[in-house]
mmCIF file of C-alpha atoms in Angstrom:
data_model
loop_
_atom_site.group_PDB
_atom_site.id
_atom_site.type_symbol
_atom_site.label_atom_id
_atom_site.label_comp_id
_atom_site.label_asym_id
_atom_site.label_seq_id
_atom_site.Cartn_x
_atom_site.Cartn_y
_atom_site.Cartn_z
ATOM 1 C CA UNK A 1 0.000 0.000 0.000
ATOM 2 C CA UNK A 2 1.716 3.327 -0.793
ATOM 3 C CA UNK A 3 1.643 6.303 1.803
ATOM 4 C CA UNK A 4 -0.481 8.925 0.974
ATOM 5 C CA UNK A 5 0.363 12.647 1.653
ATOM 6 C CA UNK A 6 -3.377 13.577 1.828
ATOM 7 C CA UNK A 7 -6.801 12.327 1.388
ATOM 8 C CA UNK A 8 -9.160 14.524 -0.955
ATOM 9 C CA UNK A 9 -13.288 13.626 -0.063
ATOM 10 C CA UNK A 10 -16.099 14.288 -2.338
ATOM 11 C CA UNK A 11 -19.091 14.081 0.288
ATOM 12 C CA UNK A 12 -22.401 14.119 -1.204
ATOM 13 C CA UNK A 13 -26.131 13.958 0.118
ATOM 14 C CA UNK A 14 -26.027 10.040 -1.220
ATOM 15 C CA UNK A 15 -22.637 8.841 -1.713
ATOM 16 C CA UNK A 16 -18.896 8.806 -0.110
ATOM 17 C CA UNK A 17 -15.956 9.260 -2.558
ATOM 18 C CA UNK A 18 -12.388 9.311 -1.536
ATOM 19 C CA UNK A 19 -8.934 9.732 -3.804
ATOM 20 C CA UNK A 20 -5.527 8.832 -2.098
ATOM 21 C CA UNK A 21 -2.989 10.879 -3.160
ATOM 22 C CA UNK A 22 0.468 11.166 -3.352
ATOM 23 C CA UNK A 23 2.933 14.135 -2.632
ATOM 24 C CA UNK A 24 2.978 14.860 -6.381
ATOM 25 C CA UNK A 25 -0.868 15.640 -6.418
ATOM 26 C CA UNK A 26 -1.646 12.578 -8.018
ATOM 27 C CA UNK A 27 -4.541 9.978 -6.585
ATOM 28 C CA UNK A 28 -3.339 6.576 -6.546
ATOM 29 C CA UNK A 29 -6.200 5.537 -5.276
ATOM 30 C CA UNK A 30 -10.162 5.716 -5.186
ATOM 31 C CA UNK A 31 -13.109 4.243 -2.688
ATOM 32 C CA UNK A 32 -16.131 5.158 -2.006
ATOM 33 C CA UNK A 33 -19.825 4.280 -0.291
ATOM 34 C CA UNK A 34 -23.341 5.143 0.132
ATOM 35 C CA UNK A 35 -22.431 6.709 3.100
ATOM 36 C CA UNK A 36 -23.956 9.968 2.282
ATOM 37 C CA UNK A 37 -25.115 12.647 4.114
ATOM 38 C CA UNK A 38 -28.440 11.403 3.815
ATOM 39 C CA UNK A 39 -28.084 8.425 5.997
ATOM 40 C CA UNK A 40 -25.477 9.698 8.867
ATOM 41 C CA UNK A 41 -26.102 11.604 12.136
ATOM 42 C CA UNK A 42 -23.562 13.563 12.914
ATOM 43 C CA UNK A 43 -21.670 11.363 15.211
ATOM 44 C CA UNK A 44 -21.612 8.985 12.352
ATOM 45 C CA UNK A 45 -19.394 10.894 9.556
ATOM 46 C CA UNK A 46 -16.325 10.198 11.332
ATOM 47 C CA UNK A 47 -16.817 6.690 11.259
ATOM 48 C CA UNK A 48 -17.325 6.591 7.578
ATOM 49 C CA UNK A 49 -14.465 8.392 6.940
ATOM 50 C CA UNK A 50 -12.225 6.027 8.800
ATOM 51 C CA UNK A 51 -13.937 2.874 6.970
ATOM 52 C CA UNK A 52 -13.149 4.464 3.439
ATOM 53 C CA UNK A 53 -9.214 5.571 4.611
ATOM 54 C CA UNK A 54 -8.177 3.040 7.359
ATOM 55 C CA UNK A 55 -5.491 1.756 4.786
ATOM 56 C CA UNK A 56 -3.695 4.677 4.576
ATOM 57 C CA UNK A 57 -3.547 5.799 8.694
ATOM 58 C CA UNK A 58 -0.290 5.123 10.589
ATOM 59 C CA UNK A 59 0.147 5.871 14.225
ATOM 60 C CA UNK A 60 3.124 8.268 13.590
ATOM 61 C CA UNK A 61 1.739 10.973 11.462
ATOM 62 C CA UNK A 62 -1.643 13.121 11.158
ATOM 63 C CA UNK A 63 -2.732 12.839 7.516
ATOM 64 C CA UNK A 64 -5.026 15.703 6.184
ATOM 65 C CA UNK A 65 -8.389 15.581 4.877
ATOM 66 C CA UNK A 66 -9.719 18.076 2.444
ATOM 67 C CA UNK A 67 -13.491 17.592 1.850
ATOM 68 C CA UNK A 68 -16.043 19.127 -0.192
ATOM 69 C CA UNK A 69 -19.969 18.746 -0.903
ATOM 70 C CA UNK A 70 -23.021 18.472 1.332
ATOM 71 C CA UNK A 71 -20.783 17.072 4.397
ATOM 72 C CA UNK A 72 -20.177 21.606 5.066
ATOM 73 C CA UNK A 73 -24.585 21.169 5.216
ATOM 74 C CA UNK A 74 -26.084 22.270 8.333
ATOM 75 C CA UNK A 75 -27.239 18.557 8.555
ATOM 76 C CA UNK A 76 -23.580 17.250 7.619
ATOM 77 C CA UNK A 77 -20.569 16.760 9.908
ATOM 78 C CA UNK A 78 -19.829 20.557 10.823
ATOM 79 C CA UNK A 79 -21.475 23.539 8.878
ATOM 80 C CA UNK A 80 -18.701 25.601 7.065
ATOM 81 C CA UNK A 81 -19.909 29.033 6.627
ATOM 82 C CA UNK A 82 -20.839 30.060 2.654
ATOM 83 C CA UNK A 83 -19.102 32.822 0.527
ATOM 84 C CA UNK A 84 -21.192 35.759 -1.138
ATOM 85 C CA UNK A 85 -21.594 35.805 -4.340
ATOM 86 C CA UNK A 86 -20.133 37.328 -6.430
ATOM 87 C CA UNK A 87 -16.607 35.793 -5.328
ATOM 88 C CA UNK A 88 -13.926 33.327 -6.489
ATOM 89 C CA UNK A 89 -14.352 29.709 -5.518
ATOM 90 C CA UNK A 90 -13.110 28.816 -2.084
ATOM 91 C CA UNK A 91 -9.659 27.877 -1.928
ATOM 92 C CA UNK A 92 -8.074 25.861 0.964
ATOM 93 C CA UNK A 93 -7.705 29.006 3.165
ATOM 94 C CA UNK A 94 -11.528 29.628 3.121
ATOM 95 C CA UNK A 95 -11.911 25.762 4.875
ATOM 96 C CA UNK A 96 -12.750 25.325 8.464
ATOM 97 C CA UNK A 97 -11.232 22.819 10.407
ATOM 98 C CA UNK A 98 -13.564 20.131 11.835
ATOM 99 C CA UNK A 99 -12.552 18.523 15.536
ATOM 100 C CA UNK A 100 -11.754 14.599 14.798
ATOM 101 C CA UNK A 101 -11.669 12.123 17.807
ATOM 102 C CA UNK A 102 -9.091 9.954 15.946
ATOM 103 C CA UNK A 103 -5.356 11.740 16.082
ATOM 104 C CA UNK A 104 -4.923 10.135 12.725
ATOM 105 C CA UNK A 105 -6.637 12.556 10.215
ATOM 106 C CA UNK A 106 -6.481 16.263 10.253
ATOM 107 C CA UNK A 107 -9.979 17.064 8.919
ATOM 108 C CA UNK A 108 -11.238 20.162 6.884
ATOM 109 C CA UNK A 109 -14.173 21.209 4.933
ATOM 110 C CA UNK A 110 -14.792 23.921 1.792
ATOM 111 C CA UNK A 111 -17.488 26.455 1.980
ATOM 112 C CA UNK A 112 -20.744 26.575 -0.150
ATOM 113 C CA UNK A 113 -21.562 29.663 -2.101
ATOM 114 C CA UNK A 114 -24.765 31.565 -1.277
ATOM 115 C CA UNK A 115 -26.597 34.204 -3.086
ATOM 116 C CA UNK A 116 -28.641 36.861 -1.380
ATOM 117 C CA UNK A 117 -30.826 38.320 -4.289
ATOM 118 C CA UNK A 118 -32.585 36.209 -5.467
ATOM 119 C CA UNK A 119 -31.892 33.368 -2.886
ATOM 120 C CA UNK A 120 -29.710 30.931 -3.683
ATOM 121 C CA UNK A 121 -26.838 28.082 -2.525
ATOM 122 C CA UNK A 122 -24.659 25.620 -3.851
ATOM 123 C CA UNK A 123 -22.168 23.175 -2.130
ATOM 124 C CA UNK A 124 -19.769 20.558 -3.663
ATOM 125 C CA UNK A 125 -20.515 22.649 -7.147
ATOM 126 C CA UNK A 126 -18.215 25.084 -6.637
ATOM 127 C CA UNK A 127 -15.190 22.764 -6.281
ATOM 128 C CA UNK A 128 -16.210 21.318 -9.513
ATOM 129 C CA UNK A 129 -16.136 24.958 -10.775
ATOM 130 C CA UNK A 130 -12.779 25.530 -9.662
ATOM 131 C CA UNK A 131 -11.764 22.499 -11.073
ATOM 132 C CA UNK A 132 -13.065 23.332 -14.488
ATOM 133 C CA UNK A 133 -11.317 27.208 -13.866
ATOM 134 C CA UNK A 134 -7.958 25.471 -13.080
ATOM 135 C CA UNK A 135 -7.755 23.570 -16.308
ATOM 136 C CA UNK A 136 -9.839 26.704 -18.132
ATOM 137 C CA UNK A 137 -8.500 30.047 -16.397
ATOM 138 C CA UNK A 138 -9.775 32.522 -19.583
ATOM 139 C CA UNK A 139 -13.599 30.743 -19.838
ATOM 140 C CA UNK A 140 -16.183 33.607 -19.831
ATOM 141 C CA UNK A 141 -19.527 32.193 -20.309
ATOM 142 C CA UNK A 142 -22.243 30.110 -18.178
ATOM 143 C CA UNK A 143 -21.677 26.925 -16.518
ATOM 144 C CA UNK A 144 -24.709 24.129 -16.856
ATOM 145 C CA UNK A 145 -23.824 21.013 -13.911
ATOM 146 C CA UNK A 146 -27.304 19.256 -14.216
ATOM 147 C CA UNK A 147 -28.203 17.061 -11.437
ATOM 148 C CA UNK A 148 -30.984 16.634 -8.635
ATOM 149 C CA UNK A 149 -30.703 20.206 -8.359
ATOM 150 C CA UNK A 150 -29.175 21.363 -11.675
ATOM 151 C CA UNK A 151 -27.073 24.809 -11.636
ATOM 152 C CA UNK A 152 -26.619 27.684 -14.071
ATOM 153 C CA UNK A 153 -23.462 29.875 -13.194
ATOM 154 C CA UNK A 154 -22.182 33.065 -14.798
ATOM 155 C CA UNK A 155 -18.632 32.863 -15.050
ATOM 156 C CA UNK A 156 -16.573 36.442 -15.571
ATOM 157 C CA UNK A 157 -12.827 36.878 -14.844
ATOM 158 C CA UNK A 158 -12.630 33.653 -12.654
ATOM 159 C CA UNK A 159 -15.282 34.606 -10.432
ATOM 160 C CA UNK A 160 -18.969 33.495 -9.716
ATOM 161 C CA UNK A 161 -21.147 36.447 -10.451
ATOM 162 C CA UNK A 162 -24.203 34.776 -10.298
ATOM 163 C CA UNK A 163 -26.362 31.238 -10.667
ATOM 164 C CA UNK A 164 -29.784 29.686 -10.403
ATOM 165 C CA UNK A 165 -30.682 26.441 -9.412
ATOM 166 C CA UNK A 166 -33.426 24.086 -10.809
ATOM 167 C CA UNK A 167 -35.000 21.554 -8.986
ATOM 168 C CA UNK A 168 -35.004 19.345 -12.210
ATOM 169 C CA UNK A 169 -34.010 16.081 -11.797
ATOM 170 C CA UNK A 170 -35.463 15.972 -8.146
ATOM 171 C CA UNK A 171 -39.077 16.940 -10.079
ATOM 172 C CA UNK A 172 -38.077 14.051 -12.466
ATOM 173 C CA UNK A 173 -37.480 11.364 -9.760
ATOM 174 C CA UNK A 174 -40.860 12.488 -7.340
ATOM 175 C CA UNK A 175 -42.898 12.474 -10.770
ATOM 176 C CA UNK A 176 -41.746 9.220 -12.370
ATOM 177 C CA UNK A 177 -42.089 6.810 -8.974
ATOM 178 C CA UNK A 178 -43.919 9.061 -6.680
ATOM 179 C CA UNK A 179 -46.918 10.058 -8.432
ATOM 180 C CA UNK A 180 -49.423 8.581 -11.127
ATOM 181 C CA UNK A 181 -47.039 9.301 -14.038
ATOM 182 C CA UNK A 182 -45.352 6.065 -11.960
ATOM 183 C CA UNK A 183 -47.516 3.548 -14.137
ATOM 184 C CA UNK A 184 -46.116 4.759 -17.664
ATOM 185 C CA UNK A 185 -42.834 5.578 -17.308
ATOM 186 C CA UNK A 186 -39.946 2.559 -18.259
ATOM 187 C CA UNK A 187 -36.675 2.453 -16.226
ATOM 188 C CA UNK A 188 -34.871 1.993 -19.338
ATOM 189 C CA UNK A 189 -36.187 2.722 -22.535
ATOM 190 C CA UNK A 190 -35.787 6.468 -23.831
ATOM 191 C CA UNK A 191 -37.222 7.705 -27.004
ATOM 192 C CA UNK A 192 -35.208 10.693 -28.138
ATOM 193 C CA UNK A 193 -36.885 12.462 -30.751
ATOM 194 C CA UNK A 194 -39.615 11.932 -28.885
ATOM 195 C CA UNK A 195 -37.456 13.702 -26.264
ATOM 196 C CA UNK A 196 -36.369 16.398 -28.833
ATOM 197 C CA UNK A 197 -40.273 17.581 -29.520
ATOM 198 C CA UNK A 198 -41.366 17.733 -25.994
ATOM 199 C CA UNK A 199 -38.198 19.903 -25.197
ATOM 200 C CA UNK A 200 -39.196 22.570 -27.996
ATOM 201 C CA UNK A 201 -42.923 22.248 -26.981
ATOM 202 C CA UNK A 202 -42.111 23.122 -23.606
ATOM 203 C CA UNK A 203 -39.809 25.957 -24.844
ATOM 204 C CA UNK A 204 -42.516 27.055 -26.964
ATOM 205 C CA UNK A 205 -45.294 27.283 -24.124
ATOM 206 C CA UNK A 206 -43.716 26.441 -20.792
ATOM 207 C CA UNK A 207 -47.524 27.763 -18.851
ATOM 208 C CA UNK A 208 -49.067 24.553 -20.155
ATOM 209 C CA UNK A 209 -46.187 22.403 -18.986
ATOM 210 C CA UNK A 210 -48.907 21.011 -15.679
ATOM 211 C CA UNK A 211 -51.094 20.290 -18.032
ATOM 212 C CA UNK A 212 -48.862 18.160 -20.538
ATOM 213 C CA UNK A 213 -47.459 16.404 -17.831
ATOM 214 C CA UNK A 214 -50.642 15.054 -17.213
ATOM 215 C CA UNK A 215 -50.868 14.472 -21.018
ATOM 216 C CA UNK A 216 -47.874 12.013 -19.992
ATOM 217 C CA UNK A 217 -50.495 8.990 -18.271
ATOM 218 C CA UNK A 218 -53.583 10.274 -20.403
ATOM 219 C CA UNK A 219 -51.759 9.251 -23.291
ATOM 220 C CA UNK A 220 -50.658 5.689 -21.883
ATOM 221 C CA UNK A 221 -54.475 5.027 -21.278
ATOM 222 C CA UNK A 222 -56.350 6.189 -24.478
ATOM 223 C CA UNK A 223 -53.528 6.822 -26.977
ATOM 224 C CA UNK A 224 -51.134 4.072 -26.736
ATOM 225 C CA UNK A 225 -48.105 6.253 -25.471
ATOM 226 C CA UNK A 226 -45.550 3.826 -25.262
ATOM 227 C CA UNK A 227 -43.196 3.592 -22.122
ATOM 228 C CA UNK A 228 -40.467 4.628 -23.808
ATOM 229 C CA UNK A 229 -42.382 7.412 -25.082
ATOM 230 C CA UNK A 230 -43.330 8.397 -21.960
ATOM 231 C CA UNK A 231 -40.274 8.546 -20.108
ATOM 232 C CA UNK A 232 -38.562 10.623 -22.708
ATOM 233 C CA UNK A 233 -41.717 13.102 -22.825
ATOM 234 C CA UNK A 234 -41.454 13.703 -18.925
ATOM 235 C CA UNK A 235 -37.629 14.397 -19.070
ATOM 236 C CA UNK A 236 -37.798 16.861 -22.238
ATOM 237 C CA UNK A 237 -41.137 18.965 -20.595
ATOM 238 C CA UNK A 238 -39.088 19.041 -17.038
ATOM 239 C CA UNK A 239 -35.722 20.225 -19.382
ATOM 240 C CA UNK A 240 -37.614 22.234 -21.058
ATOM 241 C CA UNK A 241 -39.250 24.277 -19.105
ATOM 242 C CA UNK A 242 -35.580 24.600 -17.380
ATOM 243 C CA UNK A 243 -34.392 25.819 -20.729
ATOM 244 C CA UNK A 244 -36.997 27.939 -20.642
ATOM 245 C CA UNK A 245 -36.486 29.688 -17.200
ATOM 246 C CA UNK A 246 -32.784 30.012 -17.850
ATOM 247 C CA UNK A 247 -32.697 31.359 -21.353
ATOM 248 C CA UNK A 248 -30.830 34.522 -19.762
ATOM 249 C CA UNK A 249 -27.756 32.468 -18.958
ATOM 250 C CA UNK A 250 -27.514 31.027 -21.970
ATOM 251 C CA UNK A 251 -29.303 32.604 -24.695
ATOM 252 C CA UNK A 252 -25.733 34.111 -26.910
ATOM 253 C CA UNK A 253 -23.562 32.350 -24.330
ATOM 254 C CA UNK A 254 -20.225 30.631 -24.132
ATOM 255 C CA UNK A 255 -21.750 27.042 -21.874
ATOM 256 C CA UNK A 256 -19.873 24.655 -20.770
ATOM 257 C CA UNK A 257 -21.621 21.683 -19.015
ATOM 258 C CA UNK A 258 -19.933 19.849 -16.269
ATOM 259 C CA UNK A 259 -21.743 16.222 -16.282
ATOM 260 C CA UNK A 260 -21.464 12.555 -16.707
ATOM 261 C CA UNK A 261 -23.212 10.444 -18.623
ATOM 262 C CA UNK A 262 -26.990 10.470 -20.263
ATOM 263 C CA UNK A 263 -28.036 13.437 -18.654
ATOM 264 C CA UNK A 264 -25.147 15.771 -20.090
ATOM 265 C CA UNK A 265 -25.899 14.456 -23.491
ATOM 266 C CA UNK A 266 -29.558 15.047 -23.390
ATOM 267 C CA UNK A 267 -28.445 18.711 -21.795
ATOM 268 C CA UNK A 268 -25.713 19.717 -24.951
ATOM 269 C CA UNK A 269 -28.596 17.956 -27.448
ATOM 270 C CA UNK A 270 -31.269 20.429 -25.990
ATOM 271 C CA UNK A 271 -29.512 23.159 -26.123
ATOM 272 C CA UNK A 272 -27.983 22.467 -29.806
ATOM 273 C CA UNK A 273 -31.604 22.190 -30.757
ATOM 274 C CA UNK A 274 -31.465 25.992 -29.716
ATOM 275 C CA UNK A 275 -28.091 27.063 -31.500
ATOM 276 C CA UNK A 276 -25.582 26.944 -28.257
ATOM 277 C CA UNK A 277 -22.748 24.191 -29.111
ATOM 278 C CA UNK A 278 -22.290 23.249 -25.333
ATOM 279 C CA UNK A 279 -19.175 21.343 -24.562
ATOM 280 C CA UNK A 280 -19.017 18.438 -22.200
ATOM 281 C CA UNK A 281 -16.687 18.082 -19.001
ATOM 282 C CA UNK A 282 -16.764 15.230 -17.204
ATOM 283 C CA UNK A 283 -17.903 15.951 -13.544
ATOM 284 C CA UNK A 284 -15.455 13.408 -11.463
ATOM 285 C CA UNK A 285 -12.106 15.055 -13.160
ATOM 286 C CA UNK A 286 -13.270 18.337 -12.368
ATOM 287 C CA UNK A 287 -14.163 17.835 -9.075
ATOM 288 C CA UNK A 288 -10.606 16.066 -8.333
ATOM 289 C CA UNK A 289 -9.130 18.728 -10.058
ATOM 290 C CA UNK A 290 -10.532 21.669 -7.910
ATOM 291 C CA UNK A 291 -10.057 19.528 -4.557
ATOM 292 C CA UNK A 292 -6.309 19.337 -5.470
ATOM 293 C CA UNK A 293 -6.451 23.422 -6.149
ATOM 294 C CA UNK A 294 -7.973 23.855 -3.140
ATOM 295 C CA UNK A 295 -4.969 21.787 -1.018
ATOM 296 C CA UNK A 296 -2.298 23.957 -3.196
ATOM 297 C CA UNK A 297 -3.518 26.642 -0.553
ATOM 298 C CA UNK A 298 -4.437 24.356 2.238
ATOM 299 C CA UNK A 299 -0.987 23.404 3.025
ATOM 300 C CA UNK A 300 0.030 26.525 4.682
ATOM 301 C CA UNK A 301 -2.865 25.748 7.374
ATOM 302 C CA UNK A 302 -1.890 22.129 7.957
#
């Protein structure tokens, strides 16, 4: 097992991720768990920590942590205090230093961004954003990182000026299992020109969007809407009407959208639809990649 200098922690509402690194920067290593935030109290993050790293802990030397993510949450491990927009992304001096009972680990945690007017937070998405500013120091534009809670941020001269969040894909996951759109819609199957139309429908008139979600299950009773069908008309009306509601960011915009997967592809083939060639980031590199700016500056406090 080789000695890690450091241990860099991406600590989300459902899932644990940790990278080993060495003194050059690089991670060696990478575990991780469901050990979210969602399903600790907070005498229980430690513990999950320790489960993920016990590999790397010797008894002679305290190794540092550097975490990011929903872990700074009120409901998380220890709330870290957010920065005002507009502002830089936190660097390693902005991180508060969390008491651990094990001697072992030295344990800090990066501040969330808040926005006053109108109100808004993020946390874990603006590592990701210095991540993508480390390996992209001149980008001027708008930022798309879709997700549960999918963000648009104006980028200008390396800071955050502004963003808006979207409760998208968390109004995608209540509608599909939690209410009576459950019976139509197929885990698997995705229909993308049907996609395509229902995101330009719902561009075109996003004040009927309740009533063509509902259109969703009448169809699968009296029309033969297919499941397939269905699941790709729910997930281009919710875009949509996203698109819709954040035409200002990027309506004649440089975007860049920090993703993985499905969901960033049907995000850059929405917005080609509307003239904006998006490019693609992948969200794990640039979220390493800003934890690892982030302990540049750290150092100095360890």
């Amino acid at each position: 097992m080789a000695d890690a200098a450091w241990i860099a922690v991406d600590w989300g509402t459902s899932n644990l991720r940790v990278w080993a690194m060495d003194a050059d920067g690089q991670a060696f290593a990478a575990h991780e768990s469901d050990q979210g935030m969602g399903v600790l109290d907070r005498d229980g993050f430690e513990a999950a920590l320790l489960a993920l790293i016990a590999p790397y802990l010797t008894a002679d030397r305290t190794l540092p942590v550097l975490c990011c993510g929903m872990v700074g949450s009120r409901q998380g491990w220890a709330e870290a205090a957010y920065l005002n927009t507009p502002c830089t992304p936190p660097d390693g001096q902005a991180a508060s230093r969390v008491p651990a009972k094990d001697p072992r680990i030295s344990v800090f945690i990066l501040p969330g961004i808040k926005q006053i007017s109108p109100p808004d937070v993020m946390r874990g998405e603006e590592t990701q954003i210095a991540g993508f500013l480390a390996a992209n120091p001149d980008f001027d534009g708008v930022l798309c990182l879709p997700g549960t809670h999918t963000k648009w941020v104006h980028i200008s001269l390396g800071e955050i000026i502004s963003f808006q969040t979207f409760m998208t894909g968390e109004m995608f996951a209540l509608l599909s299992k939690q209410s009576v759109l459950r019976h139509c819609i197929s885990d698997s199957e995705f229909d993308q020109s049907c996609f395509d139309d229902r995101v330009s429908d719902a561009l075109a008139r996003p004040q009927s969007i309740a009533a063509q979600l509902f259109g969703v299950r009448a169809g699968a009773l009296v029309a033969d809407l297919q499941a397939a069908e269905a699941r790709a008309r729910l997930s281009g009306l919710l875009i949509g009407a996203e698109l819709s509601g954040a035409r200002p960011y990027w309506l004649g915009q440089n975007v860049a959208i920090i993703g993985n997967g499905g969901l960033s592809k049907l995000y850059r083939t929405a917005l080609a639809a509307q003239g904006v060639d998006a490019t693609v980031v992948k969200v794990s590199d640039t979220t390493l990649r800003g934890l690892k700016a982030a302990y540049e500056s750290l150092k100095e406090k360890v």
